[in-house]
Tab-separated table of C-alpha atoms in Angstrom:
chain	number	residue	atom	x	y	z
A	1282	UNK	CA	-17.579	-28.347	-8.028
A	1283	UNK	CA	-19.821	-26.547	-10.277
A	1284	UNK	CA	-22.113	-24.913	-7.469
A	1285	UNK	CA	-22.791	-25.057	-3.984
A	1286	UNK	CA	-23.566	-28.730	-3.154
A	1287	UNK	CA	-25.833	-29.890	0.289
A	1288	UNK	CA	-26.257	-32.971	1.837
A	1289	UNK	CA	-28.359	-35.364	2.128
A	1290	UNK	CA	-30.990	-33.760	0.350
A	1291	UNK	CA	-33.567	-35.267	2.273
A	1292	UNK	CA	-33.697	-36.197	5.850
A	1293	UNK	CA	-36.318	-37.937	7.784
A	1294	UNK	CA	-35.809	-38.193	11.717
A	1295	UNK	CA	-37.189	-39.451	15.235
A	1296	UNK	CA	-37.971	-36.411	17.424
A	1297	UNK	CA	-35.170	-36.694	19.967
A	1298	UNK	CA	-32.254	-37.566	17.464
A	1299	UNK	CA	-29.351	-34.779	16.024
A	1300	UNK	CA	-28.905	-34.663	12.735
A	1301	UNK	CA	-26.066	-33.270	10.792
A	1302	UNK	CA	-26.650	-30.899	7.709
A	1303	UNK	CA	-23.658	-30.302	5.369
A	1304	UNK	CA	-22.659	-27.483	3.125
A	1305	UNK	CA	-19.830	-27.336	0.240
A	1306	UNK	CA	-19.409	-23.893	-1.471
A	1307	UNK	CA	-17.992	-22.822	-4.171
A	1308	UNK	CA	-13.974	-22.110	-3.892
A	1309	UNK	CA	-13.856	-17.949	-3.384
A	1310	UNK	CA	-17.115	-17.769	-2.008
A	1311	UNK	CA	-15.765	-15.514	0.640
A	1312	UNK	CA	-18.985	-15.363	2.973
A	1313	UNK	CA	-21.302	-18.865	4.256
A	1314	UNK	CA	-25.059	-18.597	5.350
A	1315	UNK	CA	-27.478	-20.962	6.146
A	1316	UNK	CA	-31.450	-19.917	5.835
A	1317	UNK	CA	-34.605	-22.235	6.679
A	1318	UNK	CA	-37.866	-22.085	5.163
A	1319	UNK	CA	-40.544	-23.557	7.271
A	1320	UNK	CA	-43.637	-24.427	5.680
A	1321	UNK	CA	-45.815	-21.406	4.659
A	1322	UNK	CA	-42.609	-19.317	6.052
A	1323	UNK	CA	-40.497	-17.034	3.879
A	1324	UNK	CA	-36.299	-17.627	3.862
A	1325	UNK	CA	-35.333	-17.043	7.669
A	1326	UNK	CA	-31.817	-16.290	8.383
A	1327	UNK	CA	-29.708	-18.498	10.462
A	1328	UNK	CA	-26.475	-18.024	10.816
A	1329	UNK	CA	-23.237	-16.257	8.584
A	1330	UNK	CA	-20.054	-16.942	8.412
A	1331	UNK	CA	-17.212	-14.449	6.986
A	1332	UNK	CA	-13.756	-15.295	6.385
A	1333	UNK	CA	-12.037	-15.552	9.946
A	1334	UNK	CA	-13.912	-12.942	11.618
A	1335	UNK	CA	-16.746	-14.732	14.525
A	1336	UNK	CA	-20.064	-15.919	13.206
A	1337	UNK	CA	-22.744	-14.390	13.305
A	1338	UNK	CA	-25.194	-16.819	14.852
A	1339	UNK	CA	-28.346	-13.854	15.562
A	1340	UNK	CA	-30.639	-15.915	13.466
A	1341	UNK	CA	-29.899	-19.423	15.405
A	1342	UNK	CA	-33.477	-19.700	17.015
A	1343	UNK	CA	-32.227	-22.331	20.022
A	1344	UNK	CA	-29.162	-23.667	22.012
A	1345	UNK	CA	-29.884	-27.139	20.161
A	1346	UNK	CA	-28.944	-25.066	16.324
A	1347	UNK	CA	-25.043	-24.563	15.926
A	1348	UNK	CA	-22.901	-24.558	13.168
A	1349	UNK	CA	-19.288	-24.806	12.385
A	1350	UNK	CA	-17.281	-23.843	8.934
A	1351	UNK	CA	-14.219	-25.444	8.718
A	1352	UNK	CA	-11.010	-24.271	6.871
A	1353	UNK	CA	-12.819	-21.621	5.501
A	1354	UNK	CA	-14.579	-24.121	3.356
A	1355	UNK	CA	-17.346	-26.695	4.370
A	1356	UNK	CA	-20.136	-26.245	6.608
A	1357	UNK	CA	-22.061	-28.230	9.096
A	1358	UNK	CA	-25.024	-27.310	10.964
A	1359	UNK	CA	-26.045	-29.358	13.740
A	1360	UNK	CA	-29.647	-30.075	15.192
A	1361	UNK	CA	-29.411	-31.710	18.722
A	1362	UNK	CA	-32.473	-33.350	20.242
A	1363	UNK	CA	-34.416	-32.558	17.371
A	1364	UNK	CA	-38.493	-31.058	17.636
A	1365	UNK	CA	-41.193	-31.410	14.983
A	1366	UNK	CA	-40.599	-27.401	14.474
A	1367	UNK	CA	-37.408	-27.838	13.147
A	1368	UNK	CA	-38.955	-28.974	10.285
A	1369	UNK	CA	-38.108	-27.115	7.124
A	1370	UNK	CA	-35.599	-26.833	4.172
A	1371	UNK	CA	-32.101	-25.544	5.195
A	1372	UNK	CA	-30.567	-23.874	2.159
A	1373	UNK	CA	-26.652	-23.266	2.522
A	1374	UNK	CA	-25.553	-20.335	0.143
A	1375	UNK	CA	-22.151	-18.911	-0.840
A	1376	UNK	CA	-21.425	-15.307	-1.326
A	1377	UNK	CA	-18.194	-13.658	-3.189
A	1378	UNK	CA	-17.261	-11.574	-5.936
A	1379	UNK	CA	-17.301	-14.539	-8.362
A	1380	UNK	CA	-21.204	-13.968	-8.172
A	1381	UNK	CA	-21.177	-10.486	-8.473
A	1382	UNK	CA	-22.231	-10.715	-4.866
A	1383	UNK	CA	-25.461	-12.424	-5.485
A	1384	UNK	CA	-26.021	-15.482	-3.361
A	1385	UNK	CA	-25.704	-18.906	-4.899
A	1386	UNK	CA	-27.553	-21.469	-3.400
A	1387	UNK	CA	-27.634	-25.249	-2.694
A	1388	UNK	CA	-30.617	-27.210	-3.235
A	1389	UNK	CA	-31.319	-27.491	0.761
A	1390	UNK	CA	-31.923	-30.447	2.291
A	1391	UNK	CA	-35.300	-31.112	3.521
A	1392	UNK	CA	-35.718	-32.474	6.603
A	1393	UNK	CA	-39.021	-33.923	8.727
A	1394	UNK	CA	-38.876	-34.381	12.054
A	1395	UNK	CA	-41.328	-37.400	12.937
B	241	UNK	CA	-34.986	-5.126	12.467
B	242	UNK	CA	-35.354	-4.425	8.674
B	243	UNK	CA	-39.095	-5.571	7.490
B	244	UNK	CA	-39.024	-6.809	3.996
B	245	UNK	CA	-42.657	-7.238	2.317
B	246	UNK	CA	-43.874	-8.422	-1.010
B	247	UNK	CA	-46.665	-7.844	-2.814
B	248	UNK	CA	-49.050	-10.086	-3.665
B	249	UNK	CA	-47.948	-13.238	-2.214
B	250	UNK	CA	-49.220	-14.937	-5.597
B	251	UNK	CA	-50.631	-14.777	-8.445
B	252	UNK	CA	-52.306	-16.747	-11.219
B	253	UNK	CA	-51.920	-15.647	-15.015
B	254	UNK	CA	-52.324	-16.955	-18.065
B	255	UNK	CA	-49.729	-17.328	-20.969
B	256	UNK	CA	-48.961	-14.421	-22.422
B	257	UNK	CA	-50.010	-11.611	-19.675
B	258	UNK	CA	-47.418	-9.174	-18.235
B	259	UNK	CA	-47.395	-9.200	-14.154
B	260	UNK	CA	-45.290	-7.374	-12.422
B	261	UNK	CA	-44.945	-7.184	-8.539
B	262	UNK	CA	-43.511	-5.099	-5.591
B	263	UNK	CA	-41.251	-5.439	-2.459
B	264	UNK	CA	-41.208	-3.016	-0.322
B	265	UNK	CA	-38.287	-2.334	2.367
B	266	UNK	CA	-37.179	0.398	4.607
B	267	UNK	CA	-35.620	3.250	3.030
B	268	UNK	CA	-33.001	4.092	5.365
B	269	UNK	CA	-29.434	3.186	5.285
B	270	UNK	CA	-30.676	0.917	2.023
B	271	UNK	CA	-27.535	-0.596	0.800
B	272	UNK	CA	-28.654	-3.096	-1.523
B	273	UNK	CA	-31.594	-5.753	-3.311
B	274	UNK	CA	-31.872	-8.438	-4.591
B	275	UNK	CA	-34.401	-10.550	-6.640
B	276	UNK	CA	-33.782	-14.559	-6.949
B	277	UNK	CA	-36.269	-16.582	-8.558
B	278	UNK	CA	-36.811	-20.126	-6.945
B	279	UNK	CA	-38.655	-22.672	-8.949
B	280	UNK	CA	-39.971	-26.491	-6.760
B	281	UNK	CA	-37.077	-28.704	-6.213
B	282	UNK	CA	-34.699	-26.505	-7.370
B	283	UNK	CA	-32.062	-23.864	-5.704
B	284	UNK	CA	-33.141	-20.261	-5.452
B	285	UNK	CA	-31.315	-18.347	-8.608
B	286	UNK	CA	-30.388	-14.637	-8.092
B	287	UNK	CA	-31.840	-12.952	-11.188
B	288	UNK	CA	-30.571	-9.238	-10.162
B	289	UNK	CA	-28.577	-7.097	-7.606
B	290	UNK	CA	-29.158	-3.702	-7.857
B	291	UNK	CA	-27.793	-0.539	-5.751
B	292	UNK	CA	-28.348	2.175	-7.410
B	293	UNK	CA	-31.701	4.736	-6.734
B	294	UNK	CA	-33.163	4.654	-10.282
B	295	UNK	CA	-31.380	1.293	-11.123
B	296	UNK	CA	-33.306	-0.815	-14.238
B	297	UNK	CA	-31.944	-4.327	-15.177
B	298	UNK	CA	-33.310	-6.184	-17.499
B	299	UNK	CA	-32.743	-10.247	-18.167
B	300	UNK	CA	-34.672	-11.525	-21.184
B	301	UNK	CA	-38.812	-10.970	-20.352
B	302	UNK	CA	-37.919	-10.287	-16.816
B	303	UNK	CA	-36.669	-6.543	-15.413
B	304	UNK	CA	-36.670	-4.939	-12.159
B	305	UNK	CA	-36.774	-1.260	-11.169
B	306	UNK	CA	-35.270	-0.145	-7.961
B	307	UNK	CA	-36.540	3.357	-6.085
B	308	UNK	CA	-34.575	3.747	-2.958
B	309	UNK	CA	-35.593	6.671	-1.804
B	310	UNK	CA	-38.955	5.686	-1.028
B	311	UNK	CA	-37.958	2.389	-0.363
B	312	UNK	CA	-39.979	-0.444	-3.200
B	313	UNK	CA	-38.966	-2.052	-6.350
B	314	UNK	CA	-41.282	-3.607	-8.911
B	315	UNK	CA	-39.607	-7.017	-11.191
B	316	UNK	CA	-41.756	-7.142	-14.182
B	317	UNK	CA	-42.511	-10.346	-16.198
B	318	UNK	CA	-43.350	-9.328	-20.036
B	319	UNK	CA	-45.051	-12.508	-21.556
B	320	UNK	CA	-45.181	-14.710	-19.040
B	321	UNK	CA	-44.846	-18.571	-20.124
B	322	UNK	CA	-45.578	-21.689	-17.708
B	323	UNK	CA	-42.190	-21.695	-17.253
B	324	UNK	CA	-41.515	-18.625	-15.786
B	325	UNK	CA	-43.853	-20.154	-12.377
B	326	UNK	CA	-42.019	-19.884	-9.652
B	327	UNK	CA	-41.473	-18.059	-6.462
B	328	UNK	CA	-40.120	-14.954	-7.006
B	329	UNK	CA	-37.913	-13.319	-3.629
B	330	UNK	CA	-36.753	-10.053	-2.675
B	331	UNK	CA	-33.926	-9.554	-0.436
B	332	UNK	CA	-32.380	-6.550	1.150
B	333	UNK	CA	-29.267	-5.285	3.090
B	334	UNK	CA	-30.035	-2.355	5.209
B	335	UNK	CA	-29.235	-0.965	8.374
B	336	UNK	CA	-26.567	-2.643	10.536
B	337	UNK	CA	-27.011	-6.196	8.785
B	338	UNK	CA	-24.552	-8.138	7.193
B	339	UNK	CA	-26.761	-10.354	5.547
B	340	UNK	CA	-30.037	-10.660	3.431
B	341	UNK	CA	-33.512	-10.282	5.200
B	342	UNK	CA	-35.676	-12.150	2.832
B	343	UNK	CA	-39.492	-11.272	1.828
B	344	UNK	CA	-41.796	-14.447	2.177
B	345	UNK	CA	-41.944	-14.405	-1.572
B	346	UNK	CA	-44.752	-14.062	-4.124
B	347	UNK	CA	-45.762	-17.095	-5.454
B	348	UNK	CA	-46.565	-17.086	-9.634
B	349	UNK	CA	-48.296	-19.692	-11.405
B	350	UNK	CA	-48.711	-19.127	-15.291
B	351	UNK	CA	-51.369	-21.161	-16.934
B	352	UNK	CA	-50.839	-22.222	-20.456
């Protein structure tokens, strides 16, 4: 695809329920993170993944955030038992030489936790 | 843990002004910044990546400055035009991360 593509872009959920965010990057980008911006919040740093090596999952801020990258390729970070905190846009971005290392972004999905 | 701040965390301008505003970062084991510009509903788009103490880049009305050494860089809007509004973040590398730490942004609104 042209860029880095997220879904669903919008998410609306029971307190209680996992959801499932997705990421696809761009082929070569070389390095995965996922950031959330709560409301009022700046970018907040999730989780990274790099080629082969182990994430690194510093930024996850519960047992109930993890995320998997499979193939090397598309990403999936999973909420369990979802809280009203975990409210926020999760932005997926892609990182490689194609970008000059810049970061290029997905559109997030948005997600509400009612 | 690296501390990334921005300065002011918005503004309102009218058509026409120049703004310019700052991040600030520590200036120890700097490695690099960055400056993405994120506009509502849309993805964040990097603008610049710059290394270099001394660095200037410069895309259309927007350029950025980088002084590593004392650890700030200014972006600079000549002009501004309603649809330069945004929020404008500054990112960093430093220290033993791998990854960007991310200023909470300044938030610019240009009034035509």
């Amino acid at each position: 695809g042209a860029g880095v593509s997220q879904s669903p872009s919008n998410k609306v959920t029971e307190k209680g329920k996992d959801v499932e965010l997705r990421c696809d990057p761009i082929s070569g980008h070389t390095a995965l993170y996922w950031y959330r911006q709560s409301l009022g919040q700046g970018l907040e740093f999730l989780i990274y993944f790099q080629g082969n090596s182990a994430p690194d999952k510093s930024g996850l801020p519960s047992d109930r955030f993890s995320a998997e990258r499979t193939g090397g390729s598309v990403s999936t970070l999973t909420i369990q038992r979802t809280q009203q905190e975990d409210s926020a846009v999760y932005l997926c971005a892609g990182e490689g030489v194609i970008d000059n290392y810049g970061y290029t972004f997905g559109s997030g999905t948005r997600l509400t936790v009612v | 843990i690296l501390n990334v701040e921005q300065s002011p965390q918005s503004l309102h301008v009218q058509e026409g002004d120049s703004t310019n505003f700052t991040c600030s970062f520590p200036s120890s084991n700097f490695y690099a910044l960055h400056w993405y510009r994120w506009e509502t509903a849309k993805s964040p788009e990097a603008l610049f990546v710059m290394t270099l103490n001394g660095d200037e880049k410069k895309k259309g009305r927007i350029s950025a400055t980088l002084n590593t050494k004392e650890g700030y860089s200014y972006l600079y809007i000549k002009g501004s035009q309603p649809e330069d509004s945004a929020t404008y973040l500054c990112a960093c590398y430093g220290g033993a991360t791998n990854k960007l730490i991310f200023g909470t942004g300044t938030l610019l609104a240009v009034q035509p």
